[in-house]
PDB file of C-alpha atoms in Angstrom:
ATOM      1  CA  UNK M   1     198.850 121.125 139.131  1.00 46.00           C
ATOM      2  CA  UNK M   2     197.515 117.680 139.165  1.00 52.00           C
ATOM      3  CA  UNK M   3     197.722 117.635 135.335  1.00 54.00           C
ATOM      4  CA  UNK M   4     196.134 119.643 132.272  1.00 59.00           C
ATOM      5  CA  UNK M   5     194.127 118.955 129.392  1.00 55.00           C
ATOM      6  CA  UNK M   6     193.512 120.635 126.321  1.00 55.00           C
ATOM      7  CA  UNK M   7     190.986 120.361 124.192  1.00 58.00           C
ATOM      8  CA  UNK M   8     190.070 121.714 120.975  1.00 56.00           C
ATOM      9  CA  UNK M   9     187.022 120.511 119.428  1.00 57.00           C
ATOM     10  CA  UNK M  10     185.845 121.256 115.311  1.00 55.00           C
ATOM     11  CA  UNK M  11     182.751 120.815 113.943  1.00 56.00           C
ATOM     12  CA  UNK M  12     183.858 120.100 110.458  1.00 54.00           C
ATOM     13  CA  UNK M  13     187.254 120.241 109.077  1.00 54.00           C
ATOM     14  CA  UNK M  14     188.461 120.046 105.116  1.00 52.00           C
ATOM     15  CA  UNK M  15     191.859 119.418 104.999  1.00 53.00           C
ATOM     16  CA  UNK M  16     192.901 119.702 101.077  1.00 53.00           C
ATOM     17  CA  UNK M  17     196.635 118.673  99.809  1.00 52.00           C
ATOM     18  CA  UNK M  18     197.187 120.372  96.310  1.00 51.00           C
ATOM     19  CA  UNK M  19     200.502 118.766  94.919  1.00 51.00           C
ATOM     20  CA  UNK M  20     202.336 120.616  91.329  1.00 49.00           C
ATOM     21  CA  UNK M  21     204.228 117.176  90.446  1.00 47.00           C
ATOM     22  CA  UNK M  22     203.971 114.031  92.577  1.00 48.00           C
ATOM     23  CA  UNK M  23     206.003 110.948  91.083  1.00 46.00           C
ATOM     24  CA  UNK M  24     205.247 108.099  92.693  1.00 49.00           C
ATOM     25  CA  UNK M  25     207.651 104.996  91.763  1.00 48.00           C
ATOM     26  CA  UNK M  26     208.063 101.269  93.256  1.00 49.00           C
ATOM     27  CA  UNK M  27     211.428  99.920  92.021  1.00 47.00           C
ATOM     28  CA  UNK M  28     211.466  96.125  92.879  1.00 50.00           C
ATOM     29  CA  UNK M  29     214.752  94.573  92.004  1.00 47.00           C
ATOM     30  CA  UNK M  30     213.093  90.895  90.927  1.00 45.00           C
ATOM     31  CA  UNK M  31     210.432  89.048  92.048  1.00 44.00           C
ATOM     32  CA  UNK M  32     209.345  86.247  90.840  1.00 44.00           C
ATOM     33  CA  UNK M  33     206.637  83.387  91.293  1.00 43.00           C
ATOM     34  CA  UNK M  34     204.840  82.579  93.635  1.00 46.00           C
ATOM     35  CA  UNK M  35     205.964  85.190  96.090  1.00 46.00           C
ATOM     36  CA  UNK M  36     203.256  85.691  99.253  1.00 45.00           C
ATOM     37  CA  UNK M  37     203.025  89.367 100.606  1.00 47.00           C
ATOM     38  CA  UNK M  38     201.591  89.156 104.271  1.00 43.00           C
ATOM     39  CA  UNK M  39     200.898  92.773 105.131  1.00 39.00           C
ATOM     40  CA  UNK M  40     202.478  95.994 104.441  1.00 41.00           C
ATOM     41  CA  UNK M  41     204.147  98.396 106.517  1.00 39.00           C
ATOM     42  CA  UNK M  42     204.147 102.553 105.739  1.00 42.00           C
ATOM     43  CA  UNK M  43     206.203 104.794 107.794  1.00 41.00           C
ATOM     44  CA  UNK M  44     206.535 108.239 107.593  1.00 42.00           C
ATOM     45  CA  UNK M  45     210.366 109.933 107.526  1.00 39.00           C
ATOM     46  CA  UNK M  46     210.209 113.671 107.927  1.00 41.00           C
ATOM     47  CA  UNK M  47     213.490 115.765 107.785  1.00 39.00           C
ATOM     48  CA  UNK M  48     212.029 119.047 109.735  1.00 37.00           C
ATOM     49  CA  UNK M  49     208.845 119.783 110.476  1.00 42.00           C
ATOM     50  CA  UNK M  50     206.872 122.399 112.026  1.00 38.00           C
ATOM     51  CA  UNK M  51     203.645 122.970 112.831  1.00 42.00           C
ATOM     52  CA  UNK M  52     202.123 126.294 113.949  1.00 41.00           C
ATOM     53  CA  UNK M  53     198.611 127.222 115.652  1.00 40.00           C
ATOM     54  CA  UNK M  54     198.005 130.688 115.172  1.00 36.00           C
ATOM     55  CA  UNK M  55     194.443 132.031 116.475  1.00 38.00           C
ATOM     56  CA  UNK M  56     194.098 135.816 115.137  1.00 37.00           C
ATOM     57  CA  UNK M  57     191.709 135.404 112.835  1.00 34.00           C
ATOM     58  CA  UNK M  58     192.259 131.104 113.081  1.00 39.00           C
ATOM     59  CA  UNK M  59     195.179 130.646 110.764  1.00 37.00           C
ATOM     60  CA  UNK M  60     196.816 127.061 111.269  1.00 40.00           C
ATOM     61  CA  UNK M  61     199.226 126.393 109.759  1.00 42.00           C
ATOM     62  CA  UNK M  62     201.623 123.922 108.832  1.00 41.00           C
ATOM     63  CA  UNK M  63     204.823 124.148 107.433  1.00 39.00           C
ATOM     64  CA  UNK M  64     207.611 121.421 106.270  1.00 40.00           C
ATOM     65  CA  UNK M  65     211.141 122.380 105.546  1.00 38.00           C
ATOM     66  CA  UNK M  66     211.428 118.778 103.962  1.00 35.00           C
ATOM     67  CA  UNK M  67     209.410 115.775 103.438  1.00 39.00           C
ATOM     68  CA  UNK M  68     210.342 112.535 102.694  1.00 36.00           C
ATOM     69  CA  UNK M  69     207.170 110.620 102.706  1.00 38.00           C
ATOM     70  CA  UNK M  70     207.844 106.715 101.666  1.00 39.00           C
ATOM     71  CA  UNK M  71     208.534 103.302 102.784  1.00 36.00           C
ATOM     72  CA  UNK M  72     212.882 101.982 102.483  1.00 34.00           C
ATOM     73  CA  UNK M  73     212.194  98.298 103.465  1.00 36.00           C
ATOM     74  CA  UNK M  74     215.640  96.225 103.201  1.00 36.00           C
ATOM     75  CA  UNK M  75     215.272  95.258 106.423  1.00 32.00           C
ATOM     76  CA  UNK M  76     212.553  96.516 107.736  1.00 34.00           C
ATOM     77  CA  UNK M  77     212.423  99.380 110.530  1.00 33.00           C
ATOM     78  CA  UNK M  78     208.970 100.365 111.981  1.00 38.00           C
ATOM     79  CA  UNK M  79     207.922 103.021 114.095  1.00 40.00           C
ATOM     80  CA  UNK M  80     208.975 106.437 115.165  1.00 37.00           C
ATOM     81  CA  UNK M  81     211.350 107.909 118.063  1.00 34.00           C
ATOM     82  CA  UNK M  82     209.882 111.129 119.209  1.00 34.00           C
ATOM     83  CA  UNK M  83     211.826 110.577 123.023  1.00 33.00           C
ATOM     84  CA  UNK M  84     209.504 111.274 125.138  1.00 32.00           C
ATOM     85  CA  UNK M  85     206.226 112.208 123.372  1.00 36.00           C
ATOM     86  CA  UNK M  86     203.621 109.802 122.883  1.00 36.00           C
ATOM     87  CA  UNK M  87     201.391 110.897 119.997  1.00 39.00           C
ATOM     88  CA  UNK M  88     197.917 109.329 119.188  1.00 41.00           C
ATOM     89  CA  UNK M  89     195.765 108.661 116.188  1.00 40.00           C
ATOM     90  CA  UNK M  90     192.209 107.203 116.729  1.00 40.00           C
ATOM     91  CA  UNK M  91     190.506 107.225 113.592  1.00 41.00           C
ATOM     92  CA  UNK M  92     186.755 106.073 113.929  1.00 39.00           C
ATOM     93  CA  UNK M  93     186.257 105.035 109.915  1.00 37.00           C
ATOM     94  CA  UNK M  94     188.168 105.165 107.449  1.00 39.00           C
ATOM     95  CA  UNK M  95     187.903 104.990 103.617  1.00 37.00           C
ATOM     96  CA  UNK M  96     190.849 105.734 101.194  1.00 38.00           C
ATOM     97  CA  UNK M  97     190.042 104.769  97.907  1.00 38.00           C
ATOM     98  CA  UNK M  98     192.036 105.649  94.308  1.00 40.00           C
ATOM     99  CA  UNK M  99     190.289 104.606  91.664  1.00 40.00           C
ATOM    100  CA  UNK M 100     192.290 103.809  88.231  1.00 41.00           C
ATOM    101  CA  UNK M 101     190.134 101.963  85.509  1.00 43.00           C
ATOM    102  CA  UNK M 102     192.550  99.855  84.293  1.00 44.00           C
ATOM    103  CA  UNK M 103     196.784 100.472  84.345  1.00 43.00           C
ATOM    104  CA  UNK M 104     199.141  98.912  83.236  1.00 43.00           C
ATOM    105  CA  UNK M 105     203.182  98.780  83.841  1.00 46.00           C
ATOM    106  CA  UNK M 106     204.484 102.387  83.227  1.00 49.00           C
ATOM    107  CA  UNK M 107     201.640 103.723  82.702  1.00 49.00           C
ATOM    108  CA  UNK M 108     201.482 107.557  82.933  1.00 49.00           C
ATOM    109  CA  UNK M 109     197.864 109.359  84.331  1.00 48.00           C
ATOM    110  CA  UNK M 110     196.908 112.510  83.205  1.00 47.00           C
ATOM    111  CA  UNK M 111     195.066 113.874  86.963  1.00 44.00           C
ATOM    112  CA  UNK M 112     194.338 111.958  89.664  1.00 44.00           C
ATOM    113  CA  UNK M 113     192.164 112.303  92.385  1.00 44.00           C
ATOM    114  CA  UNK M 114     192.050 110.767  95.688  1.00 46.00           C
ATOM    115  CA  UNK M 115     190.799 111.110  98.828  1.00 47.00           C
ATOM    116  CA  UNK M 116     190.065 109.720 102.277  1.00 47.00           C
ATOM    117  CA  UNK M 117     187.103 110.182 104.387  1.00 46.00           C
ATOM    118  CA  UNK M 118     187.980 109.739 107.988  1.00 48.00           C
ATOM    119  CA  UNK M 119     184.414 109.334 110.109  1.00 48.00           C
ATOM    120  CA  UNK M 120     185.897 111.031 113.312  1.00 48.00           C
ATOM    121  CA  UNK M 121     189.139 111.953 114.424  1.00 51.00           C
ATOM    122  CA  UNK M 122     190.684 111.950 117.269  1.00 52.00           C
ATOM    123  CA  UNK M 123     194.366 113.248 117.620  1.00 54.00           C
ATOM    124  CA  UNK M 124     195.805 112.987 121.124  1.00 56.00           C
ATOM    125  CA  UNK M 125     199.545 114.839 122.466  1.00 54.00           C
ATOM    126  CA  UNK M 126     200.640 113.216 125.606  1.00 51.00           C
ATOM    127  CA  UNK M 127     203.321 115.109 127.158  1.00 53.00           C
ATOM    128  CA  UNK M 128     203.885 113.994 130.956  1.00 51.00           C
ATOM    129  CA  UNK M 129     200.857 115.447 132.890  1.00 53.00           C
ATOM    130  CA  UNK M 130     199.709 117.688 129.425  1.00 56.00           C
ATOM    131  CA  UNK M 131     197.401 116.536 127.249  1.00 55.00           C
ATOM    132  CA  UNK M 132     196.415 118.351 123.704  1.00 56.00           C
ATOM    133  CA  UNK M 133     193.280 116.604 122.147  1.00 59.00           C
ATOM    134  CA  UNK M 134     192.584 117.515 118.802  1.00 56.00           C
ATOM    135  CA  UNK M 135     188.185 116.313 118.183  1.00 56.00           C
ATOM    136  CA  UNK M 136     186.903 116.515 115.131  1.00 55.00           C
ATOM    137  CA  UNK M 137     183.271 115.483 113.771  1.00 54.00           C
ATOM    138  CA  UNK M 138     184.043 115.179 110.715  1.00 51.00           C
ATOM    139  CA  UNK M 139     186.747 114.908 108.282  1.00 50.00           C
ATOM    140  CA  UNK M 140     187.391 115.706 104.505  1.00 50.00           C
ATOM    141  CA  UNK M 141     190.662 114.347 103.166  1.00 50.00           C
ATOM    142  CA  UNK M 142     191.482 115.225  99.380  1.00 52.00           C
ATOM    143  CA  UNK M 143     194.581 114.909  96.486  1.00 50.00           C
ATOM    144  CA  UNK M 144     194.275 117.526  94.565  1.00 49.00           C
ATOM    145  CA  UNK M 145     196.695 116.200  91.866  1.00 47.00           C
ATOM    146  CA  UNK M 146     197.889 118.057  88.615  1.00 47.00           C
ATOM    147  CA  UNK M 147     200.298 115.696  86.745  1.00 44.00           C
ATOM    148  CA  UNK M 148     200.686 111.913  88.409  1.00 45.00           C
ATOM    149  CA  UNK M 149     203.761 109.247  86.903  1.00 44.00           C
ATOM    150  CA  UNK M 150     202.643 106.019  88.554  1.00 46.00           C
ATOM    151  CA  UNK M 151     206.036 103.750  87.792  1.00 46.00           C
ATOM    152  CA  UNK M 152     206.545  99.701  88.135  1.00 46.00           C
ATOM    153  CA  UNK M 153     210.104  99.365  87.107  1.00 44.00           C
ATOM    154  CA  UNK M 154     210.091  95.187  87.366  1.00 45.00           C
ATOM    155  CA  UNK M 155     213.390  93.329  86.504  1.00 43.00           C
ATOM    156  CA  UNK M 156     211.577  89.797  86.759  1.00 42.00           C
ATOM    157  CA  UNK M 157     208.135  89.805  86.716  1.00 40.00           C
ATOM    158  CA  UNK M 158     206.116  86.252  86.519  1.00 40.00           C
ATOM    159  CA  UNK M 159     202.275  85.520  87.525  1.00 41.00           C
ATOM    160  CA  UNK M 160     201.752  83.993  90.460  1.00 41.00           C
ATOM    161  CA  UNK M 161     201.785  86.791  93.294  1.00 40.00           C
ATOM    162  CA  UNK M 162     199.878  85.884  95.918  1.00 41.00           C
ATOM    163  CA  UNK M 163     198.576  89.242  98.715  1.00 40.00           C
ATOM    164  CA  UNK M 164     197.468  88.131 101.370  1.00 38.00           C
ATOM    165  CA  UNK M 165     196.432  91.253 102.834  1.00 31.00           C
ATOM    166  CA  UNK M 166     197.577  93.768 101.510  1.00 35.00           C
ATOM    167  CA  UNK M 167     197.161  96.576 104.626  1.00 33.00           C
ATOM    168  CA  UNK M 168     199.914  97.544 106.600  1.00 31.00           C
ATOM    169  CA  UNK M 169     203.090  95.568 106.837  1.00 29.00           C
ATOM    170  CA  UNK M 170     204.833  94.588 103.765  1.00 30.00           C
ATOM    171  CA  UNK M 171     208.217  91.897 104.066  1.00 34.00           C
ATOM    172  CA  UNK M 172     209.535  91.639 100.666  1.00 36.00           C
ATOM    173  CA  UNK M 173     213.571  91.579  99.840  1.00 36.00           C
ATOM    174  CA  UNK M 174     214.256  95.252  98.922  1.00 36.00           C
ATOM    175  CA  UNK M 175     211.962  97.396  98.271  1.00 38.00           C
ATOM    176  CA  UNK M 176     211.852 101.406  98.059  1.00 38.00           C
ATOM    177  CA  UNK M 177     208.627 103.621  97.408  1.00 41.00           C
ATOM    178  CA  UNK M 178     209.863 106.773  96.845  1.00 42.00           C
ATOM    179  CA  UNK M 179     207.331 110.388  97.298  1.00 43.00           C
ATOM    180  CA  UNK M 180     208.624 113.154  95.476  1.00 43.00           C
ATOM    181  CA  UNK M 181     206.863 116.021  95.553  1.00 45.00           C
ATOM    182  CA  UNK M 182     207.567 118.760  93.883  1.00 43.00           C
ATOM    183  CA  UNK M 183     205.993 121.580  95.785  1.00 43.00           C
ATOM    184  CA  UNK M 184     203.489 121.287  98.410  1.00 46.00           C
ATOM    185  CA  UNK M 185     200.472 123.389  99.874  1.00 45.00           C
ATOM    186  CA  UNK M 186     198.809 122.428 102.495  1.00 48.00           C
ATOM    187  CA  UNK M 187     195.053 124.746 103.854  1.00 51.00           C
ATOM    188  CA  UNK M 188     192.666 123.530 106.261  1.00 50.00           C
ATOM    189  CA  UNK M 189     189.053 125.369 106.300  1.00 50.00           C
ATOM    190  CA  UNK M 190     188.025 125.149 109.743  1.00 52.00           C
ATOM    191  CA  UNK M 191     183.822 125.327 109.570  1.00 50.00           C
ATOM    192  CA  UNK M 192     182.924 125.966 113.753  1.00 49.00           C
ATOM    193  CA  UNK M 193     186.336 125.620 116.113  1.00 52.00           C
ATOM    194  CA  UNK M 194     185.502 125.584 120.331  1.00 49.00           C
ATOM    195  CA  UNK M 195     188.646 125.640 121.637  1.00 51.00           C
ATOM    196  CA  UNK M 196     188.401 124.517 125.897  1.00 51.00           C
ATOM    197  CA  UNK M 197     191.336 124.501 128.610  1.00 52.00           C
ATOM    198  CA  UNK M 198     190.053 122.335 131.162  1.00 50.00           C
ATOM    199  CA  UNK M 199     192.468 122.221 134.482  1.00 51.00           C
ATOM    200  CA  UNK M 200     193.060 119.506 137.459  1.00 47.00           C
TER     201      UNK M 200
END
């Protein structure tokens, strides 16, 4: 068999992330006047991840034993090494909106809804001669957070922080961004599903 292509086409997909309690903390030892941040790089470190696809009355389950999502920058290490596993995520258009009326240092937010609207999503998994591709026509990812505390603990902060572009890649002496999720429920609601297997 020369090559195997497994394609999963989903007409419409709604992915909801329900977090009982979320604490997002940024601890900066010292930030002084005139700091220029070129870019911000985010990393995803997953302790153990199980992705199961059971099709009977279609159940798509994502079980995460222990999940650590965060940026631990000291000497910045960028990338995920998975042996000989290539996972490609192509996003046609991505809008990430976080709307906070006004936020001051250490302010508690009663409730927060953060939505990610992706126009088109292609998820491709290449292993040897096997290609697993997930094409999603329309994807809405919504986070419904019961209670959110955003705390910024800054040892020393003065005015004049100039951020060149805050879009993935951060050059700070030491920054710890932690996401602590008390309970996590991930649900998938798929309107229509077409599973095609093309063997070359």
